[in-house]
Every structure is written in C-alpha cells, then in structure tokens.
PDB file of C-alpha atoms in Angstrom:
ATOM      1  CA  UNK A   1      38.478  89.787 155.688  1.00 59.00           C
ATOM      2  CA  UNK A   2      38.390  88.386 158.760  1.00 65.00           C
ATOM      3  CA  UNK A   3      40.907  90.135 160.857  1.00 66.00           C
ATOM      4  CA  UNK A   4      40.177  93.551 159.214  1.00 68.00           C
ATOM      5  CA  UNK A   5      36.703  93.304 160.711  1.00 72.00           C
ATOM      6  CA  UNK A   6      38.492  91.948 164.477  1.00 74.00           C
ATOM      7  CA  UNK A   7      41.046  95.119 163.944  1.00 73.00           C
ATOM      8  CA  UNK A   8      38.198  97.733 163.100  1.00 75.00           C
ATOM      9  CA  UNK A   9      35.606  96.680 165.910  1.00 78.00           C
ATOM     10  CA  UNK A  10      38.390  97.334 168.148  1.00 76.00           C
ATOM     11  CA  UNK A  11      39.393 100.541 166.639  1.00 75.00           C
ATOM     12  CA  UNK A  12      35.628 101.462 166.535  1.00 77.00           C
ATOM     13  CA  UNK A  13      35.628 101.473 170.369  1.00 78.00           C
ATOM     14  CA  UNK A  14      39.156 103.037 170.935  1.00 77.00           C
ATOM     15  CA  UNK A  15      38.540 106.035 168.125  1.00 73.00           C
ATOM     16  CA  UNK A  16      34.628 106.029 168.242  1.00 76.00           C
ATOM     17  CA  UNK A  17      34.381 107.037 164.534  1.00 75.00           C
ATOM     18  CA  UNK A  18      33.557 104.551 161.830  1.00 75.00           C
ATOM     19  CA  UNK A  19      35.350 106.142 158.830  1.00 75.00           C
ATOM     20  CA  UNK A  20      38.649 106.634 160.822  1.00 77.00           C
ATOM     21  CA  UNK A  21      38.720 103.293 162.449  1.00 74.00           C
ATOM     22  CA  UNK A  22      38.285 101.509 158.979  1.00 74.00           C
ATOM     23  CA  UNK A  23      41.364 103.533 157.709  1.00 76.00           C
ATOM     24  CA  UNK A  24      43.292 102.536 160.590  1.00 74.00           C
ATOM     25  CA  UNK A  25      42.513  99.108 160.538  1.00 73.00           C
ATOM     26  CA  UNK A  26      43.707  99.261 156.636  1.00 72.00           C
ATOM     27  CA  UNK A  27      47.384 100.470 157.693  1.00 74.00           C
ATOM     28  CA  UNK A  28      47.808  98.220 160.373  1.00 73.00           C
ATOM     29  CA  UNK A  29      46.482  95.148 158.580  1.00 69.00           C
ATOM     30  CA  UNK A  30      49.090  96.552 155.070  1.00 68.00           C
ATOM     31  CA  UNK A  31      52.345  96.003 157.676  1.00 69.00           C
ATOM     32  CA  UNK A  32      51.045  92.519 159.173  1.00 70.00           C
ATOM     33  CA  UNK A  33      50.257  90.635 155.978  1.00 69.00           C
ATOM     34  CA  UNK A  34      49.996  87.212 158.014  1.00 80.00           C
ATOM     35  CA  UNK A  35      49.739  83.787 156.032  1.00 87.00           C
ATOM     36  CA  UNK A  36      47.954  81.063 157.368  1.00 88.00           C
ATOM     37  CA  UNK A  37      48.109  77.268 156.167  1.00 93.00           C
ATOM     38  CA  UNK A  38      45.135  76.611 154.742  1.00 94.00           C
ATOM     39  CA  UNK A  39      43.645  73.512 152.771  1.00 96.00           C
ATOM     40  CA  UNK A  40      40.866  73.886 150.510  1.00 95.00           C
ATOM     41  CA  UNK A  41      39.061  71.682 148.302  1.00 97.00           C
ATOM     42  CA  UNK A  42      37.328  74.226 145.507  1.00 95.00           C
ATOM     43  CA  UNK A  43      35.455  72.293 142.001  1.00 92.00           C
ATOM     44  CA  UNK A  44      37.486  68.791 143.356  1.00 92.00           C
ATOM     45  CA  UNK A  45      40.728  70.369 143.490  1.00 95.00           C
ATOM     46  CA  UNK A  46      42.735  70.445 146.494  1.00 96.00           C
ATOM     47  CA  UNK A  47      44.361  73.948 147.154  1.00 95.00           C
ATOM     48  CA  UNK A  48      47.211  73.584 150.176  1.00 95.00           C
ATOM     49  CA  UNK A  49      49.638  75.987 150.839  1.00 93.00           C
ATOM     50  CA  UNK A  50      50.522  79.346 152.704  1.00 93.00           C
ATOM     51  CA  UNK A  51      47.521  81.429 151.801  1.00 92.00           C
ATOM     52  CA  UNK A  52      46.695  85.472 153.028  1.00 88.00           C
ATOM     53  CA  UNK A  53      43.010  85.131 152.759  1.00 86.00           C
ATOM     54  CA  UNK A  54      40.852  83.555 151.050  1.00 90.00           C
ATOM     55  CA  UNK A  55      36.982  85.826 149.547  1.00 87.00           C
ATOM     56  CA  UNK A  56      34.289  83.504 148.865  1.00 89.00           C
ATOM     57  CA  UNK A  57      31.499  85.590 147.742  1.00 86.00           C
ATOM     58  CA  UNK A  58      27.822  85.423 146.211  1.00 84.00           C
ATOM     59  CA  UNK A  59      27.700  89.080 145.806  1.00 79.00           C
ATOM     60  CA  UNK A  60      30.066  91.874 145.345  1.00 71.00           C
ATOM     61  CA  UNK A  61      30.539  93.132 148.711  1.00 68.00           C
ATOM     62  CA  UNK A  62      34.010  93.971 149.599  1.00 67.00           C
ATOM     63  CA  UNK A  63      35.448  93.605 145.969  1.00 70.00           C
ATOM     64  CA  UNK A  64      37.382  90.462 146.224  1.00 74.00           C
ATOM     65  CA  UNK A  65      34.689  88.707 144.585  1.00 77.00           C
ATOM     66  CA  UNK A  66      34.568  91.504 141.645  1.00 76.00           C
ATOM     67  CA  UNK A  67      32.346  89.471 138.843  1.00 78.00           C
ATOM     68  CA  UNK A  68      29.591  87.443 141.545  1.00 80.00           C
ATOM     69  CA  UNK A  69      26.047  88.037 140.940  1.00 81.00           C
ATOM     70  CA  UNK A  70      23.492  87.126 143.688  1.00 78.00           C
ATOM     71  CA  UNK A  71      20.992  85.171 141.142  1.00 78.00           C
ATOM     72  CA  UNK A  72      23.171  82.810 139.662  1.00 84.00           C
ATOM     73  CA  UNK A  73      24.117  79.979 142.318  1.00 84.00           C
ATOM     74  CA  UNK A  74      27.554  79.900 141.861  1.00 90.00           C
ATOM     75  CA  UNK A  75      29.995  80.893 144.244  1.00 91.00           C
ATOM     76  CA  UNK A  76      33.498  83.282 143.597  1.00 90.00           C
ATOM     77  CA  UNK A  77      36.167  82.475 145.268  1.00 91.00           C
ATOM     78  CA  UNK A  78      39.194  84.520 145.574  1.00 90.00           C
ATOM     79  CA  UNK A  79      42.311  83.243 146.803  1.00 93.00           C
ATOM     80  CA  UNK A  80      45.285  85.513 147.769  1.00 88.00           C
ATOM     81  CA  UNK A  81      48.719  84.496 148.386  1.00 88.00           C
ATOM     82  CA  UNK A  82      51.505  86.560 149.802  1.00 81.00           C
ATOM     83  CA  UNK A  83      52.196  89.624 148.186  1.00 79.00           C
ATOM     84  CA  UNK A  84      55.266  91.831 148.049  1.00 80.00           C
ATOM     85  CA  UNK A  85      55.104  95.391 149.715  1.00 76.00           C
ATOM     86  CA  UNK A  86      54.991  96.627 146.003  1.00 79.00           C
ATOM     87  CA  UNK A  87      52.129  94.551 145.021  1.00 82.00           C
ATOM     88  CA  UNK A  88      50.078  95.182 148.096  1.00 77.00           C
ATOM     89  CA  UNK A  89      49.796  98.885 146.720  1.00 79.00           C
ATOM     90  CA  UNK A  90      49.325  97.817 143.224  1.00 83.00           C
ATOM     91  CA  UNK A  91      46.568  95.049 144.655  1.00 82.00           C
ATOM     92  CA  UNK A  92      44.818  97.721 146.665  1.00 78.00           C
ATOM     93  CA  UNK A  93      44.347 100.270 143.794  1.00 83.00           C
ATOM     94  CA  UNK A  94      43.136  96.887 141.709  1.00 84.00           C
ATOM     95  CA  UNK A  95      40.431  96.167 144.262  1.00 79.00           C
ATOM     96  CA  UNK A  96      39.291 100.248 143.816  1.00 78.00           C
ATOM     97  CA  UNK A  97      39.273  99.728 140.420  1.00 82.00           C
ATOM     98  CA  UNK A  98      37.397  96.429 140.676  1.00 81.00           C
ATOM     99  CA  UNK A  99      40.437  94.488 139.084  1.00 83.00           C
ATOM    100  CA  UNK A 100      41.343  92.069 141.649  1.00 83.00           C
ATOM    101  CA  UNK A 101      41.094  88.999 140.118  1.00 85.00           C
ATOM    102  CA  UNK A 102      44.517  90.392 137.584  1.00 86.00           C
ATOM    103  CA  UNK A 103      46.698  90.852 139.903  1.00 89.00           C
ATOM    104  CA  UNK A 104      49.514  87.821 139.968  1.00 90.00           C
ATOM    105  CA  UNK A 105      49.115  86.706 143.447  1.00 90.00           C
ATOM    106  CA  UNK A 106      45.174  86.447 143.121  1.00 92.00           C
ATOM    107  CA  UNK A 107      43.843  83.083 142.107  1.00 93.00           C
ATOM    108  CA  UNK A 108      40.481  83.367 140.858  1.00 92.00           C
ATOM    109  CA  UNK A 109      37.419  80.336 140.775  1.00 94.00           C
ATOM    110  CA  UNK A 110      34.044  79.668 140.510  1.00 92.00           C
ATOM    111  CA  UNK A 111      32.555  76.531 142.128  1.00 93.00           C
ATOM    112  CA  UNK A 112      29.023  76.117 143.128  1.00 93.00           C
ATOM    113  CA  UNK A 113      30.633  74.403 146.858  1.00 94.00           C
ATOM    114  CA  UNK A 114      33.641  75.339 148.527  1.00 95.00           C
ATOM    115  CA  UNK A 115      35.163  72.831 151.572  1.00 95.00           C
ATOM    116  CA  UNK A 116      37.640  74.387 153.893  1.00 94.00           C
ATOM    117  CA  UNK A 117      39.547  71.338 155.518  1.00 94.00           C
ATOM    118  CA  UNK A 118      41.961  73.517 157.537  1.00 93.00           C
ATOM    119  CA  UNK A 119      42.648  76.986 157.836  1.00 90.00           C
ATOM    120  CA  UNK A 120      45.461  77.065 160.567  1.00 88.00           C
ATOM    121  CA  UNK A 121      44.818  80.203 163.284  1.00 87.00           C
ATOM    122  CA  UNK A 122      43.051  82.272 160.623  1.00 85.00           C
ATOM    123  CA  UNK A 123      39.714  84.078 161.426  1.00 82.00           C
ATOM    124  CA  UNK A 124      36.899  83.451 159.929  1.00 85.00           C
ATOM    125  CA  UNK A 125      33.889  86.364 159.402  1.00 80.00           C
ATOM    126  CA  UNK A 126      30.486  86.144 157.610  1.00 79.00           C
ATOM    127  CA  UNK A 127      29.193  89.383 156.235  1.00 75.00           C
ATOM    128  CA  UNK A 128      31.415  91.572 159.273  1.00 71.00           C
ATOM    129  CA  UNK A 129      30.533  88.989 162.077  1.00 79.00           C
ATOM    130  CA  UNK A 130      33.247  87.176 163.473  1.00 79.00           C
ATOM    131  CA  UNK A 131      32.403  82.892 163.555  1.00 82.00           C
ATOM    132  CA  UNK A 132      33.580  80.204 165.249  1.00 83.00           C
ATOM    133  CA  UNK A 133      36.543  78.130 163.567  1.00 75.00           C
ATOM    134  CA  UNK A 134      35.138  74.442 163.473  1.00 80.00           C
ATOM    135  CA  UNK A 135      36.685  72.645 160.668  1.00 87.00           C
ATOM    136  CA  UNK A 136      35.789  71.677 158.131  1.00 90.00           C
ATOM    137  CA  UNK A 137      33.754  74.152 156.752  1.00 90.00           C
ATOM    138  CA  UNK A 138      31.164  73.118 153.519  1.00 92.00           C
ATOM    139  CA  UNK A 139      29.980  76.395 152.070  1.00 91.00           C
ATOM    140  CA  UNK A 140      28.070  76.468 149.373  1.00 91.00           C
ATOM    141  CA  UNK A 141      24.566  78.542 148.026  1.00 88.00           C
ATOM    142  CA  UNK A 142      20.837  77.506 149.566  1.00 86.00           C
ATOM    143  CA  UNK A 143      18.874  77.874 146.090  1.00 81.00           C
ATOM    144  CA  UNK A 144      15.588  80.325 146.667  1.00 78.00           C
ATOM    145  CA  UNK A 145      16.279  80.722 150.374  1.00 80.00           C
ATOM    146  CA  UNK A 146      15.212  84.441 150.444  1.00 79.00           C
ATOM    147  CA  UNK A 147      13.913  86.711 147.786  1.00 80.00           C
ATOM    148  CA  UNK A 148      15.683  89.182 146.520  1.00 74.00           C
ATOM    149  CA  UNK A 149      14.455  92.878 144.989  1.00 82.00           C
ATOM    150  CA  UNK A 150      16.559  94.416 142.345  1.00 81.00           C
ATOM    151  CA  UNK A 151      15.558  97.526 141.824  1.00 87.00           C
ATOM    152  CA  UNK A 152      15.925  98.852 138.139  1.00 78.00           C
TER     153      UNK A 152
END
C-alpha cells in the first residue's frame, strides 16, 4: 500500500516511466517485506500483533479488497501478516487472479467502521497519496456523500 506508492513516486522521478517504476517498486518492496505493530479495533474486536499491511477498501482498487462494492456501505478490510518467500509468490498470483482473501496469511472482514489505535512506523496512503500518521485513525463510509455513475 503505502510504501509501494512512497517507493514508486521515487522511482517515477529516477526512471521517468510509469510502467517501469511500478515494476521496480514491486521487486524491491517483495525483498523488504517489513512488519509493523499495529492495533486495530475492526466489528469490536481488537486485532494486535505484527501485521505487513493492512487494505481497507470500499471499492476494488488494488485487489486486496477483492469482493467490495462502492454502493453498499460496508467496508473490506484485508489484513496481511508475514508471509514466507514461497507464499509471497503464491499471494501475488492470488491477487492477479482476484483470490486474495484464500491465501493463509490473509485475514479477511467486513465492518461498516474500522479504528486504527496504533500502527507503529508504517505509512499510511489514501487512494496513492501519502497522509499524515495521527493516531488513532476512525475510518469508516460517509453514506450519499457523492454520486456515483455506473455505467451498464
């Protein structure tokens, strides 16, 4: 998430080209696999431990968040925890296939709020822009903030 977007913008000035800076943000970001403690509080449940990232989508954007619809309210959350070197491969080929959420080390929810209490050193990004880290974090869905076209 987060530090894949910090990694490509500065590959995006260093290389200049979109498509190759994405790729090489991918291979750097396969060899650093970096946990951060994190505390979250998803449908009253308190989640603590050493987590790799955490998706929390209304859409499907990146993939993480493979079965959110924009209409509904709800919110997906994908949590990932530390993967073997093996099961980063078989994890990435998953997200292609839009299979995340099977893959052992991926803990799927859906919650209609999510409260991030701490997420120690980790990066935080909103739809590719970087945010500030103020803690704790309440995110949840504004009902019929903006209208959205579907087109058939």
């Amino acid at each position: 998430g987060a530090r894949i977007v910090k990694i490509t913008d500065q590959c995006k000035r260093f290389w200049g080209v979109k498509f190759l800076s994405y790729f090489m943000a991918l291979l750097s970001i396969i060899f650093e696999r970096k946990l951060y403690r994190m505390h979250l509080k998803i449908n009253g449940e308190h989640i603590r431990g050493r987590i790799m990232t955490v998706c929390i989508g209304s859409a499907w954007g990146y993939g993480q968040a493979p079965s959110a619809v924009p209409y509904n309210g709800w919110l997906d959350v994908s949590v990932i925890y530390r993967p073997e070197l093996l099961q980063l491969w078989s994890g990435l080929w998953m997200l292609i296939q839009g299979r995340i959420l099977n893959h052992k080390v991926v803990m799927p929810y859906r919650t209609q709020k999510v409260k991030v209490l701490r997420a120690q050193n980790a990066s935080v990004d909103l739809d590719g822009r970087i945010l500030d880290r103020h803690f704790p974090l309440d995110i949840s869905v504004l009902h019929e903030a903006i209208t959205l076209i579907i087109p058939n």
